[in-house]
Amino acid sequence: MTNLLQLLIDALLMGGLYALMSVGLSLGFGVVRIINFAHGEFVMLGAYGAYWALTLLHVDPLLALPFLIVLGYLGGWLLFRGVVAWVLKAPALNQILLTFGIALVLQHIAVVLWTGDVRSAMPEYALSTTIIGDVFVVHGRLIAFLVAGTLIAALTTWLRYSETGRAVRAVAQNHDAAILMGINPGRIYALAFAMSTALGIASGAIVSFLINITPFMGFSILLKAVAIVILGGLGSIAGTVISAFILAIAETMVAYYVPEGAGWTEGVAFAVIVGILLVRPRGIIGSALAT
Amino acid sequence: MNPPSAAAILLAVAAAIAALVIPFLGMPLLTDIDFRICALAMIAISWNMMAGAGLVSLGHSAFWGLGSYAAILSANDLGAPFVVSLVPAVVAGGLLGAGLARMTGRLRGIYFAISTLATSEGLRVLATMLPDLTGGGNGLYLDSTLFPGNAAISLAIPCGAIVAALIAWAISRSRYAFALRAMRNNEAASQMLGVAPIRFRVGIMAVAGAIASLAGAINAWHGGYLDPGVAFDLKTTIDAQIAPILGGVYTLPGPIIGAIATIAFEEFTRALFGGMVGISLLVFGLVLVAVVLVLPQGLVGLLRKTRRR
């Protein structure tokens, strides 16, 4: 039984991180209606940001986090105004290819600048553990979970109560009605995209001390995030968070109980994507359109 | 669609002859470039075929990789010679295309694109996790006693590309072209007008899947080695979409012109930056972004515009 408890704790801590990775993607899709295939690359850039802060400036990833979030916000805003905004009215084909191209560019800028070497940021808490009863809790994972939880809570509060946050939700729900209420959708799009980028960068910063950092890490992260967002229903934050935990638990169980499970875990996300698209394309808490 | 001009037909025939003759000139570098252009043209034509029906594929490496494995495995395990081993590859690609079309029956746009992406990644995991069949992560070498010689393989790929182009041409001349274009613009409306989208979807994806699989199969004989990372490489998916976009999406010559331009581009960046890792894909990404923003009709669109002036 303790084994099961340990697995659940591991999955829970992982789920928080998955949630943060996917919430940004979900926000971007819900408001701007573009699936950003470069989202995984934002996570990658965030991880490198934290890594360089630690190795070059001896700044802890957690201290670097606020700066990275601001940088991510500015970068996302520029990317939106400079590039993404031009295809908002274009066919889906152009939007898909554009963000795919951006992903390719960011990924290989990283290859050129920092080579393909595998790195990892190792602050003191990355590997230290506490034992509660029979359960091991790795401090790094716990911290990542807490940071992710805080950021998601802040995002939800902001969306729910602030004037701008409500404008964002209004645009997401009904673009035309929002314009009639005097909201400038262009501004809201830029804001939401920038916020989504900042969330990607933030998850990168806290991923930096949990997994290996390479220029190519973004793609598998993106696929997991896409699986989670689709499972939760495109554009639903609550659905995204719930399905992040579902995926984390499913992956942990597969890794542990299936023979050679560690290899199969990579497949869980794809099985989820295909399954949910076939059975219930609206997701579990689906408010998103099925077009 | 307007009938092609005499000049266009002449150019197409000249290109086909050039592609067929180059392997016999005894110039390895040129033969290699010819091979890569033809292989790329095949997956680009296949991708463009699906895009023409409104089906954006982000998983062409699924067809490519499945074809590679089908060919190599039927050669190694059943002793099938080169040409015979291409048959299971074509069949497997066609079945995967048709099956995917059936499965994704009601998905469109981004949802369809994501499901193709998931399919190709799923197949990669499957190939890794079934080492008894595929050799797993260690990979798999082609039985070298079966190797038909470079000439046969170098000739097979332009033949494949020409067949693919002819199929695309035949479709564009038939009445199916109208149904497919209607599906691309509005699938629900096309259904109202009596087009059965699912039938066309299954048909076009079976054909497109078979073409991409064939290209992967021939390429596998060319390379002689397979592992899941090679077979289901994301680069294949990227190539398959860059070439038609660069050349001119939804057009007949677009994927072919795009394939030539893409390979030329690749050689150019390699000459310019030498062995700097990552530069060529970085440039690809920039081209993709730039073309989508500035030149959504591709090179073909540019040509048509300048001619009209």
Coordinates of C-alpha atoms in Angstrom, one line a residue, chain A residues 87-205:
Chain A
V87 CA -2.3 35.3 -39.4
L88 CA -5.2 35.8 -37.0
K89 CA -7.6 35.9 -39.9
A90 CA -5.7 33.5 -42.1
P91 CA -6.8 29.8 -42.7
A92 CA -5.9 27.3 -40.0
L93 CA -3.1 25.9 -42.3
N94 CA -1.2 29.2 -42.2
Q95 CA -1.6 29.5 -38.4
I96 CA -0.4 25.9 -37.8
L97 CA 2.6 26.3 -40.1
L98 CA 3.5 29.7 -38.7
T99 CA 3.7 28.6 -35.1
F100 CA 5.4 25.4 -36.2
G101 CA 8.0 27.5 -38.0
I102 CA 8.5 29.7 -34.9
A103 CA 9.1 26.5 -32.9
L104 CA 11.7 25.4 -35.4
V105 CA 13.5 28.7 -35.3
L106 CA 13.6 28.9 -31.5
Q107 CA 14.7 25.3 -31.2
H108 CA 17.6 25.8 -33.5
I109 CA 18.6 29.1 -32.2
A110 CA 19.1 27.2 -29.0
V111 CA 21.1 24.5 -30.8
V112 CA 23.3 27.1 -32.5
L113 CA 23.9 29.2 -29.3
W114 CA 24.2 26.4 -26.7
T115 CA 24.9 23.2 -28.7
G116 CA 22.9 20.1 -28.3
D117 CA 24.6 19.1 -25.0
V118 CA 22.4 17.8 -22.2
R119 CA 22.5 20.0 -19.1
S120 CA 20.8 20.2 -15.8
A121 CA 20.5 22.9 -13.2
M122 CA 21.3 21.5 -9.7
P123 CA 20.5 23.8 -6.9
E124 CA 20.8 22.2 -3.4
Y125 CA 17.2 21.3 -3.1
A126 CA 17.1 19.4 -6.5
L127 CA 17.9 16.1 -5.0
S128 CA 17.5 16.4 -1.2
T129 CA 14.5 14.5 0.2
T130 CA 12.3 14.4 3.3
I131 CA 10.9 11.1 4.5
I132 CA 7.4 11.2 5.8
G133 CA 6.4 7.8 7.2
D134 CA 7.4 5.6 4.3
V135 CA 7.1 8.1 1.6
F136 CA 10.0 9.9 0.0
V137 CA 9.4 13.5 -1.0
V138 CA 12.0 15.1 -3.3
H139 CA 12.3 18.7 -2.3
G140 CA 12.8 19.9 -5.9
R141 CA 9.5 18.3 -6.9
L142 CA 7.7 19.7 -3.9
I143 CA 8.9 23.2 -4.6
A144 CA 8.0 22.9 -8.3
F145 CA 4.5 21.8 -7.3
L146 CA 4.1 24.7 -4.9
V147 CA 5.3 27.3 -7.4
A148 CA 3.1 25.9 -10.1
G149 CA 0.1 25.9 -7.8
T150 CA 0.8 29.5 -6.8
L151 CA 1.1 30.7 -10.3
I152 CA -2.1 28.9 -11.5
A153 CA -4.0 30.3 -8.5
A154 CA -2.7 33.8 -9.3
L155 CA -3.8 33.4 -12.9
T156 CA -7.3 32.2 -12.0
T157 CA -7.8 34.9 -9.5
W158 CA -6.6 37.5 -12.0
L159 CA -8.9 36.1 -14.7
R160 CA -11.9 36.0 -12.3
Y161 CA -11.7 39.3 -10.5
S162 CA -9.5 41.9 -12.2
E163 CA -11.0 44.2 -14.8
T164 CA -8.5 43.1 -17.5
G165 CA -8.9 39.5 -16.6
R166 CA -12.6 39.7 -17.1
A167 CA -12.0 41.4 -20.5
V168 CA -9.8 38.4 -21.4
R169 CA -12.6 36.0 -20.5
A170 CA -15.1 38.1 -22.4
V171 CA -13.1 38.0 -25.6
A172 CA -12.6 34.3 -25.2
Q173 CA -16.4 33.7 -24.7
N174 CA -17.7 36.1 -27.4
H175 CA -15.4 38.1 -29.5
D176 CA -18.1 40.3 -31.1
A177 CA -20.0 41.0 -28.0
A178 CA -16.7 42.0 -26.3
I179 CA -16.1 44.5 -29.0
L180 CA -19.5 46.0 -28.4
M181 CA -18.7 46.4 -24.7
G182 CA -15.8 48.6 -25.7
I183 CA -13.0 46.0 -25.3
N184 CA -10.2 46.2 -27.8
P185 CA -9.6 42.6 -28.8
G186 CA -6.3 43.3 -30.4
R187 CA -4.9 44.4 -27.0
I188 CA -6.4 41.4 -25.2
Y189 CA -5.0 39.0 -27.8
A190 CA -1.5 40.4 -27.3
L191 CA -2.0 40.3 -23.6
A192 CA -3.2 36.7 -23.5
F193 CA -0.5 35.5 -25.9
A194 CA 2.2 37.3 -23.8
M195 CA 0.8 35.8 -20.6
S196 CA 0.7 32.4 -22.2
T197 CA 4.4 32.8 -23.2
A198 CA 5.3 34.0 -19.7
L199 CA 3.6 30.9 -18.2
G200 CA 5.6 28.7 -20.6
I201 CA 8.8 30.3 -19.6
A202 CA 7.9 30.0 -15.9
S203 CA 7.3 26.3 -16.2
G204 CA 10.6 26.0 -18.0
A205 CA 12.4 27.7 -15.1

